[in-house]
CSV table of C-alpha atoms in Angstrom, one decimal:
chain,number,residue,atom,x,y,z
A,1,MET,CA,0.0,0.0,-0.1
A,2,GLU,CA,1.6,3.3,-1.1
A,3,ASN,CA,-0.6,5.7,0.8
A,4,GLU,CA,1.0,5.6,4.2
A,5,ARG,CA,-1.7,7.7,5.9
A,6,LEU,CA,-4.6,5.4,4.8
A,7,LYS,CA,-2.1,2.4,6.1
A,8,LYS,CA,-1.9,3.9,9.5
A,9,GLN,CA,-5.6,4.6,9.6
A,10,ILE,CA,-6.5,0.9,8.5
A,11,GLU,CA,-3.8,-0.7,11.0
A,12,PHE,CA,-5.6,1.4,13.7
A,13,LEU,CA,-8.8,-0.1,12.6
A,14,LYS,CA,-7.6,-3.2,12.9
A,15,GLU,CA,-6.2,-2.7,16.2
A,16,ILE,CA,-9.3,-1.2,17.9
A,17,ASP,CA,-11.0,-4.2,16.6
A,18,LYS,CA,-9.7,-6.1,19.6
A,19,LEU,CA,-12.2,-3.8,22.1
A,20,LYS,CA,-14.7,-6.5,21.0
A,21,GLN,CA,-12.6,-8.9,23.2
A,22,VAL,CA,-12.3,-6.8,26.4
A,23,PHE,CA,-15.2,-8.0,28.5
A,24,ARG,CA,-16.9,-6.0,31.2
A,25,GLN,CA,-18.2,-7.2,34.5
A,26,THR,CA,-21.8,-6.2,33.4
A,27,LEU,CA,-24.1,-8.5,31.4
A,28,LEU,CA,-26.1,-7.8,28.4
A,29,MET,CA,-29.5,-6.7,29.5
A,30,ASP,CA,-30.7,-10.0,28.6
A,31,GLY,CA,-28.5,-11.8,30.7
A,32,THR,CA,-26.9,-14.0,27.9
A,33,ARG,CA,-23.0,-13.1,28.5
A,34,HIS,CA,-20.7,-10.4,29.6
A,35,GLU,CA,-20.8,-7.0,27.4
A,36,ASN,CA,-17.7,-6.2,25.7
A,37,ASP,CA,-15.9,-2.7,25.5
A,38,ALA,CA,-17.0,-2.2,22.1
A,39,GLU,CA,-20.6,-2.8,22.7
A,40,HIS,CA,-20.5,-0.5,25.8
A,41,SER,CA,-19.1,2.3,23.7
A,42,TRP,CA,-21.6,2.1,21.2
A,43,HIS,CA,-24.3,2.0,23.7
A,44,LEU,CA,-22.9,5.2,25.4
A,45,ALA,CA,-23.1,6.9,21.7
A,46,MET,CA,-26.6,5.9,21.4
A,47,MET,CA,-27.3,7.3,24.8
A,48,ALA,CA,-25.7,10.5,24.3
A,49,LEU,CA,-28.0,10.8,21.1
A,50,LEU,CA,-31.1,10.1,23.1
A,51,LEU,CA,-30.4,11.6,26.6
A,52,SER,CA,-28.7,14.8,25.9
A,53,GLU,CA,-31.7,16.8,26.7
A,54,TYR,CA,-31.1,15.8,30.3
A,55,ALA,CA,-27.7,17.7,30.3
A,56,SER,CA,-28.1,20.6,32.9
A,57,GLU,CA,-25.7,22.8,30.6
A,58,LYS,CA,-25.4,23.2,26.8
A,59,ILE,CA,-23.2,20.5,25.5
A,60,ASP,CA,-21.8,19.5,21.7
A,61,ILE,CA,-23.5,16.2,21.3
A,62,SER,CA,-21.1,15.2,18.2
A,63,HIS,CA,-18.1,16.0,20.6
A,64,VAL,CA,-19.9,13.8,23.3
A,65,ILE,CA,-20.4,10.9,20.9
A,66,LYS,CA,-16.7,11.1,19.7
A,67,MET,CA,-15.5,11.0,23.2
A,68,VAL,CA,-17.6,7.8,24.5
A,69,LEU,CA,-16.4,6.3,21.3
A,70,VAL,CA,-12.7,6.6,22.2
A,71,HIS,CA,-12.6,6.8,26.1
A,72,ASP,CA,-12.2,2.9,26.4
A,73,ILE,CA,-9.9,2.2,23.6
A,74,VAL,CA,-7.0,2.0,26.0
A,75,GLU,CA,-8.5,-0.9,27.6
A,76,ILE,CA,-7.1,-3.1,24.7
A,77,ASP,CA,-3.7,-3.0,26.8
A,78,ALA,CA,-5.0,-1.8,30.2
A,79,GLY,CA,-8.0,-4.0,30.6
A,80,ASP,CA,-11.2,-3.4,32.0
A,81,THR,CA,-10.9,-2.2,35.8
A,82,PHE,CA,-14.3,-2.9,37.6
A,83,VAL,CA,-15.5,0.4,39.1
A,84,TYR,CA,-15.3,-0.7,42.7
A,85,ASP,CA,-12.0,-2.4,42.5
A,86,GLU,CA,-10.0,-0.6,44.8
A,87,LYS,CA,-6.6,-2.2,44.2
A,88,GLY,CA,-7.3,-2.1,40.4
A,89,TYR,CA,-7.5,1.5,40.4
A,90,GLU,CA,-4.1,1.9,42.1
A,91,ASP,CA,-2.2,1.6,38.8
A,92,LYS,CA,-5.0,2.4,36.3
A,93,ALA,CA,-4.0,5.9,35.3
A,94,GLU,CA,-0.3,4.4,34.4
A,95,ARG,CA,-1.8,1.4,32.7
A,96,GLU,CA,-4.0,3.5,30.6
A,97,LYS,CA,-1.5,6.4,29.8
A,98,LYS,CA,1.0,3.9,28.6
A,99,ALA,CA,-1.7,2.1,26.5
A,100,ALA,CA,-2.8,5.6,25.1
A,101,GLU,CA,0.8,6.1,23.8
A,102,ARG,CA,1.1,3.1,21.9
A,103,ILE,CA,-2.5,2.7,20.5
A,104,PHE,CA,-3.2,6.2,19.4
A,105,ASN,CA,0.4,6.7,17.9
A,106,ILE,CA,-0.6,4.1,15.4
A,107,LEU,CA,-2.5,6.8,13.6
A,108,PRO,CA,-1.2,9.5,11.4
A,109,GLU,CA,-0.1,12.4,14.0
A,110,ASP,CA,-2.6,14.7,13.5
A,111,GLN,CA,-5.4,12.0,14.2
A,112,ALA,CA,-3.4,10.6,17.0
A,113,ASP,CA,-3.4,14.0,18.8
A,114,GLU,CA,-6.8,14.2,18.2
A,115,ILE,CA,-8.1,11.0,19.5
A,116,LYS,CA,-5.6,11.5,22.5
A,117,ALA,CA,-7.0,15.0,22.9
A,118,LEU,CA,-10.9,13.4,23.2
A,119,TRP,CA,-9.4,10.4,25.6
A,120,GLU,CA,-7.6,13.0,28.0
A,121,GLU,CA,-10.6,15.5,27.9
A,122,PHE,CA,-12.7,12.6,29.1
A,123,GLU,CA,-10.5,11.2,31.6
A,124,GLU,CA,-10.1,14.9,33.4
A,125,ARG,CA,-13.8,15.6,33.3
A,126,LYS,CA,-13.6,19.2,33.3
A,127,THR,CA,-15.7,20.2,30.4
A,128,GLU,CA,-19.5,20.2,30.3
A,129,ASP,CA,-19.2,17.6,27.2
A,130,ALA,CA,-16.9,15.5,29.2
A,131,LYS,CA,-18.8,15.6,32.5
A,132,PHE,CA,-22.0,14.6,30.3
A,133,ALA,CA,-20.0,11.7,28.8
A,134,SER,CA,-18.7,10.5,32.1
A,135,ALA,CA,-22.3,10.8,33.6
A,136,LEU,CA,-23.5,8.4,30.8
A,137,ASP,CA,-20.6,6.0,31.6
A,138,ARG,CA,-21.8,5.7,34.9
A,139,LEU,CA,-25.6,5.4,34.2
A,140,GLN,CA,-25.0,2.8,31.8
A,141,PRO,CA,-23.9,-0.1,34.0
A,142,ILE,CA,-26.6,0.6,36.6
A,143,ILE,CA,-29.2,0.1,34.0
A,144,HIS,CA,-27.5,-3.1,33.0
A,145,ASN,CA,-27.5,-4.3,36.7
A,146,TYR,CA,-30.9,-3.4,37.3
A,147,TYR,CA,-32.3,-5.3,34.1
A,148,THR,CA,-30.0,-8.4,35.2
A,149,ASN,CA,-31.3,-8.5,38.6
A,150,GLY,CA,-28.0,-6.8,40.2
A,151,HIS,CA,-26.1,-9.4,38.7
A,152,SER,CA,-22.4,-7.8,39.0
A,153,TRP,CA,-23.6,-6.0,42.0
A,154,LYS,CA,-24.4,-9.3,43.8
A,155,GLN,CA,-21.4,-10.9,42.3
A,156,HIS,CA,-19.0,-8.4,44.1
A,157,GLY,CA,-20.9,-7.7,47.3
A,158,VAL,CA,-21.7,-3.9,45.9
A,159,LYS,CA,-24.0,-1.9,48.3
A,160,SER,CA,-26.4,0.8,47.1
A,161,TYR,CA,-24.6,3.4,49.2
A,162,GLN,CA,-21.3,2.8,47.1
A,163,VAL,CA,-23.2,2.9,43.9
A,164,LEU,CA,-24.9,6.4,44.9
A,165,GLU,CA,-21.4,7.6,46.4
A,166,ARG,CA,-19.4,6.4,43.0
A,167,ASN,CA,-22.2,8.3,41.0
A,168,LYS,CA,-23.1,11.2,42.6
A,169,ILE,CA,-21.4,13.5,39.7
A,170,VAL,CA,-24.4,12.7,37.9
A,171,SER,CA,-26.6,14.8,40.1
A,172,GLU,CA,-24.6,18.1,38.8
A,173,ILE,CA,-24.5,17.2,35.1
A,174,ALA,CA,-27.8,15.8,34.8
A,175,PRO,CA,-30.3,15.9,37.8
A,176,GLU,CA,-33.5,14.2,36.0
A,177,LEU,CA,-30.8,11.3,35.2
A,178,TRP,CA,-29.6,11.2,38.9
A,179,GLN,CA,-33.4,11.1,40.1
A,180,PHE,CA,-33.9,8.1,37.6
A,181,ILE,CA,-30.6,6.6,39.2
A,182,ASN,CA,-32.2,6.8,42.5
A,183,ASP,CA,-35.5,5.6,41.6
A,184,ILE,CA,-34.2,2.4,40.1
A,185,LEU,CA,-31.8,1.9,42.9
A,186,GLU,CA,-34.4,2.2,45.6
A,187,ASP,CA,-36.6,-0.3,43.2
A,188,ALA,CA,-33.4,-2.8,43.1
A,189,ILE,CA,-33.3,-2.5,46.9
A,190,ASN,CA,-36.9,-3.5,47.3
A,191,LYS,CA,-36.5,-6.3,44.6
A,192,GLY,CA,-33.5,-7.6,46.3
A,193,TYR,CA,-30.9,-6.8,43.5
A,194,ILE,CA,-28.7,-4.8,45.7
A,195,GLU,CA,-28.2,-4.2,49.5
A,196,ARG,CA,-28.9,-0.9,51.1
């Protein structure tokens, strides 16, 4: 292939296909198997498209979608760290930064810089777009747990106060989504999916 730029872009697309083999702790909502990172990212993009009206500040939906599509690419090398795994979080940032350097730099420099900037923006959660993207990333596994009768909550002994503490950022970015989280969590407690 003579076009070096295209060669790098195709190589990156080949590399990110590996995201389909990175499995998360959450099950698909039908409970048949664990969700993979590619499915998770796609689901977040659809959530961004459908739920953007609940953002408390003006957001750029296209930018949010780009962020959620790239936010977990580093997990190809770094692996998925379960949100309530305190030990796993000890070196998570280091593992992910190393992965970002390797994976994003497969691309031509301008695109590598763009994708890395999107990933860093998501991780820093300082912009309204990044905060909303992060809120969706927190909401999605709660919905999955609710519709799988608390599968990963039960498996890992997660309590409702941990879910509320971990996800309270949603209250500032999308109050209606925060209320929804509280409502389904209360229902999950009543149904025995999670302990208080």
